[in-house]
Amino acid sequence: MGVLEDKARARLFYKYLSKVYDTINPFIWNEEMRTEAIGMLDIERDDRVLDVGCGTGFATEGLLEVVDEVVGLDQSPHQLEKAYAKFGKHGDVRFHLGDAERLPFEDDAFDVVWSSGSIEYWPNPVETLREFRRVCKPGGQVLVVGPNYPKSSVFQKLADAIMLFYDEDEADRMFHDAGFEDVTHRLMGPSYDPDIAITTVARVPGDEDADVDATATSEVEADA
């Protein structure tokens, strides 16, 4: 586990990073990448979207171009202070200070759950993805952007020491273990490193899938 896959350390890290975050962020996660990621979603104007690890609200800004309602959540009060400065405390977005592993929302509360630049800090990625599935409606989509695993063995060792980096195979494993289906990935990044990020979109099984599973279980029990 990397140094920053610890919530207290991550909060301390962002206490200082938040001061320059909006200046640094475009070199790693820019508007073109954000637009490309949003384009991977089947999203409607009236969809309710949760932005987990919303930070200063960079992704939130892009999402508000395609939906009317976004709820943001972050564990860093310093990042949220920057978000409040952009959107206000009583504007179009409702922000929450909270933990991605214990989302303060009811089951099936959102049509889409989005998270960009957050998974690398999660101590338990699969459990957190299960929490995403819990708050996302059946048939809804979850999108996660994280750091792609480096190809160089030297950078791999450095990456592993800092935070979670992963490749498409590991993303497949995490999302399937969390109970998602229709899992797809796309590598993206700025021009100087076009594969720096891995964006995964997956779907929460729909009610019809649950009906099929229940029917299959009943048939097995009847045969027994």
Coordinates of C-alpha atoms in Angstrom, one line a residue:
M1 CA 0.0 0.0 0.0
G2 CA 1.3 3.4 -1.0
V3 CA 2.1 6.2 1.4
L4 CA -1.0 8.2 0.3
E5 CA -3.4 5.3 0.5
D6 CA -4.0 6.5 4.0
K7 CA -6.9 8.9 4.7
A8 CA -5.1 11.0 7.3
R9 CA -2.0 11.4 5.1
A10 CA -4.1 12.2 2.1
R11 CA -6.0 14.9 4.0
L12 CA -2.7 16.4 5.1
F13 CA -1.4 16.2 1.6
Y14 CA -4.4 18.1 0.2
K15 CA -4.2 20.7 3.0
Y16 CA -1.1 22.0 1.1
L17 CA -1.9 20.9 -2.5
S18 CA -5.3 22.7 -2.4
K19 CA -3.4 26.0 -2.5
V20 CA -2.0 25.3 -6.0
Y21 CA -4.4 22.5 -7.1
D22 CA -6.2 24.4 -9.8
T23 CA -2.9 25.6 -11.2
I24 CA -1.3 22.1 -11.4
N25 CA -4.4 20.1 -12.3
P26 CA -4.6 21.1 -16.0
F27 CA -1.2 19.5 -16.7
I28 CA -2.6 16.1 -15.6
W29 CA -6.4 16.2 -16.0
N30 CA -7.6 18.9 -18.4
E31 CA -10.8 20.0 -20.0
E32 CA -10.4 17.9 -23.1
M33 CA -9.9 14.7 -21.0
R34 CA -12.9 15.7 -18.9
T35 CA -15.1 16.2 -22.0
E36 CA -13.9 12.8 -23.4
A37 CA -14.8 11.1 -20.2
I38 CA -18.2 12.6 -20.0
G39 CA -18.8 11.4 -23.6
M40 CA -18.3 7.8 -22.4
L41 CA -21.5 8.1 -20.3
D42 CA -25.2 7.6 -21.3
I43 CA -26.3 10.7 -19.5
E44 CA -29.5 12.7 -19.6
R45 CA -30.1 16.3 -18.5
D46 CA -32.3 15.3 -15.6
D47 CA -29.9 12.6 -14.3
R48 CA -28.8 13.0 -10.7
V49 CA -25.0 12.8 -10.5
L50 CA -22.7 12.2 -7.6
D51 CA -19.1 13.5 -7.9
V52 CA -17.0 11.5 -5.3
G53 CA -13.6 13.1 -4.5
C54 CA -14.9 16.3 -6.2
G55 CA -12.0 18.4 -4.9
T56 CA -12.2 22.0 -6.0
G57 CA -15.0 21.1 -8.4
F58 CA -13.2 20.8 -11.7
A59 CA -15.2 17.7 -12.8
T60 CA -18.3 19.2 -11.3
E61 CA -18.1 22.2 -13.7
G62 CA -18.0 19.9 -16.7
L63 CA -20.8 17.8 -15.5
L64 CA -23.0 20.8 -15.0
E65 CA -22.8 21.4 -18.7
V66 CA -24.8 18.2 -19.3
V67 CA -26.9 17.8 -16.2
D68 CA -28.8 20.1 -13.9
E69 CA -28.1 18.4 -10.6
V70 CA -24.6 17.4 -9.2
V71 CA -23.8 16.5 -5.6
G72 CA -20.2 16.7 -4.6
L73 CA -18.3 14.9 -1.9
D74 CA -14.7 15.1 -0.7
Q75 CA -12.8 14.2 2.5
S76 CA -10.6 17.3 2.3
P77 CA -12.1 20.5 3.9
H78 CA -9.4 22.5 2.2
Q79 CA -10.4 21.3 -1.2
L80 CA -14.1 22.0 -0.4
E81 CA -13.3 25.5 0.6
K82 CA -12.0 26.1 -2.9
A83 CA -15.2 24.5 -4.3
Y84 CA -17.4 26.7 -2.1
A85 CA -15.5 29.7 -3.5
K86 CA -16.4 28.7 -7.0
F87 CA -20.0 27.6 -6.5
G88 CA -21.1 29.1 -3.2
K89 CA -22.7 27.2 -0.4
H90 CA -26.3 27.6 -1.7
G91 CA -25.8 27.3 -5.5
D92 CA -26.5 24.6 -8.0
V93 CA -24.2 22.0 -6.3
R94 CA -24.6 20.6 -2.8
F95 CA -21.2 19.7 -1.4
H96 CA -20.6 17.2 1.5
L97 CA -17.5 16.5 3.6
G98 CA -17.4 12.8 3.7
D99 CA -15.7 9.4 3.0
A100 CA -15.9 7.6 -0.3
E101 CA -16.1 4.3 1.7
R102 CA -19.1 5.4 3.7
L103 CA -21.3 7.5 1.4
P104 CA -23.9 9.5 3.4
F105 CA -26.6 8.7 0.8
E106 CA -29.5 6.3 0.5
D107 CA -29.5 3.2 -1.8
D108 CA -30.2 3.9 -5.5
A109 CA -30.0 7.7 -4.9
F110 CA -28.1 8.6 -8.1
D111 CA -28.3 7.8 -11.9
V112 CA -24.5 8.3 -12.3
V113 CA -21.6 8.1 -9.9
W114 CA -18.5 9.9 -11.1
S115 CA -15.0 9.9 -9.5
S116 CA -11.9 11.4 -11.1
G117 CA -8.5 11.5 -9.3
S118 CA -9.7 9.8 -6.1
I119 CA -9.3 6.0 -6.4
E120 CA -5.6 6.3 -6.0
Y121 CA -6.1 7.3 -2.4
W122 CA -8.6 4.6 -1.5
P123 CA -7.3 2.0 1.0
N124 CA -10.0 -0.5 -0.1
P125 CA -10.9 0.1 -3.8
V126 CA -13.3 -2.9 -4.2
E127 CA -15.2 -2.0 -1.1
T128 CA -15.5 1.6 -2.2
L129 CA -16.7 0.5 -5.6
R130 CA -19.4 -1.6 -3.9
E131 CA -20.4 1.5 -2.0
F132 CA -20.7 3.3 -5.4
R133 CA -22.9 0.5 -6.6
R134 CA -25.1 0.8 -3.5
V135 CA -26.0 4.4 -4.1
C136 CA -26.3 4.1 -7.9
K137 CA -29.6 3.0 -9.4
P138 CA -30.0 -0.3 -11.1
G139 CA -28.9 0.2 -14.7
G140 CA -27.0 3.3 -13.7
Q141 CA -23.4 4.0 -14.6
V142 CA -20.2 4.5 -12.5
L143 CA -17.2 6.3 -14.0
V144 CA -13.8 6.2 -12.4
V145 CA -10.6 8.0 -13.6
G146 CA -7.4 6.8 -12.0
P147 CA -3.6 6.7 -12.8
N148 CA -2.5 4.2 -15.4
Y149 CA 0.2 1.8 -14.3
P150 CA 3.6 2.9 -15.6
K151 CA 5.4 0.7 -18.1
S152 CA 8.9 1.3 -16.7
S153 CA 9.9 -1.0 -13.8
V154 CA 11.6 2.0 -12.1
F155 CA 8.5 4.1 -12.2
Q156 CA 6.4 1.1 -11.2
K157 CA 8.3 0.8 -7.9
L158 CA 8.0 4.5 -7.3
A159 CA 4.2 4.4 -8.1
D160 CA 3.6 1.5 -5.8
A161 CA 5.3 3.4 -3.0
I162 CA 3.1 6.4 -3.3
M163 CA -0.4 5.4 -4.2
L164 CA -2.6 3.0 -6.2
F165 CA -1.7 2.8 -9.9
Y166 CA -3.4 0.0 -12.0
D167 CA -3.8 -1.3 -15.5
E168 CA -6.9 -2.5 -17.4
D169 CA -6.7 -6.0 -16.1
E170 CA -6.7 -4.8 -12.5
A171 CA -9.5 -2.4 -13.3
D172 CA -11.5 -5.3 -14.7
R173 CA -10.9 -7.4 -11.5
M174 CA -11.9 -4.6 -9.2
F175 CA -15.1 -3.6 -11.0
H176 CA -16.2 -7.2 -11.5
D177 CA -15.4 -8.1 -7.8
A178 CA -17.6 -5.1 -6.9
G179 CA -20.5 -6.5 -8.8
F180 CA -20.5 -4.3 -12.0
E181 CA -21.2 -5.4 -15.6
D182 CA -20.4 -3.9 -19.0
V183 CA -17.0 -2.8 -17.8
T184 CA -15.0 -0.8 -20.4
H185 CA -11.8 1.2 -20.2
R186 CA -10.1 4.0 -22.1
L187 CA -6.6 5.4 -21.7
M188 CA -6.3 9.1 -22.0
G189 CA -4.1 12.0 -21.1
P190 CA -2.5 15.3 -22.1
S191 CA -0.5 15.5 -25.3
Y192 CA 2.8 14.9 -23.5
D193 CA 1.6 11.6 -21.9
P194 CA -1.6 10.4 -23.7
D195 CA -1.8 7.2 -21.6
I196 CA -1.4 8.7 -18.1
A197 CA -4.9 8.0 -17.0
I198 CA -7.3 5.1 -17.2
T199 CA -11.0 5.8 -17.3
T200 CA -13.4 3.0 -16.6
V201 CA -17.2 3.0 -17.1
A202 CA -19.3 0.2 -15.7
R203 CA -23.0 -0.4 -15.2
V204 CA -24.9 -1.4 -12.1
P205 CA -26.9 -4.6 -12.9
G206 CA -30.5 -3.7 -13.6
D207 CA -33.7 -5.0 -12.0
E208 CA -34.2 -7.4 -14.8
D209 CA -30.8 -9.0 -14.0
A210 CA -31.9 -9.5 -10.4
D211 CA -35.2 -11.1 -11.7
V212 CA -33.2 -13.5 -13.9
D213 CA -30.9 -14.5 -11.0
A214 CA -33.9 -15.0 -8.7
T215 CA -35.6 -17.2 -11.4
A216 CA -32.5 -19.3 -11.9
T217 CA -32.1 -19.8 -8.1
S218 CA -35.8 -20.9 -7.8
E219 CA -35.4 -23.4 -10.7
V220 CA -32.3 -24.9 -9.0
E221 CA -34.1 -25.2 -5.7
A222 CA -37.1 -26.8 -7.4
D223 CA -34.8 -29.3 -9.2
A224 CA -33.2 -30.1 -5.8

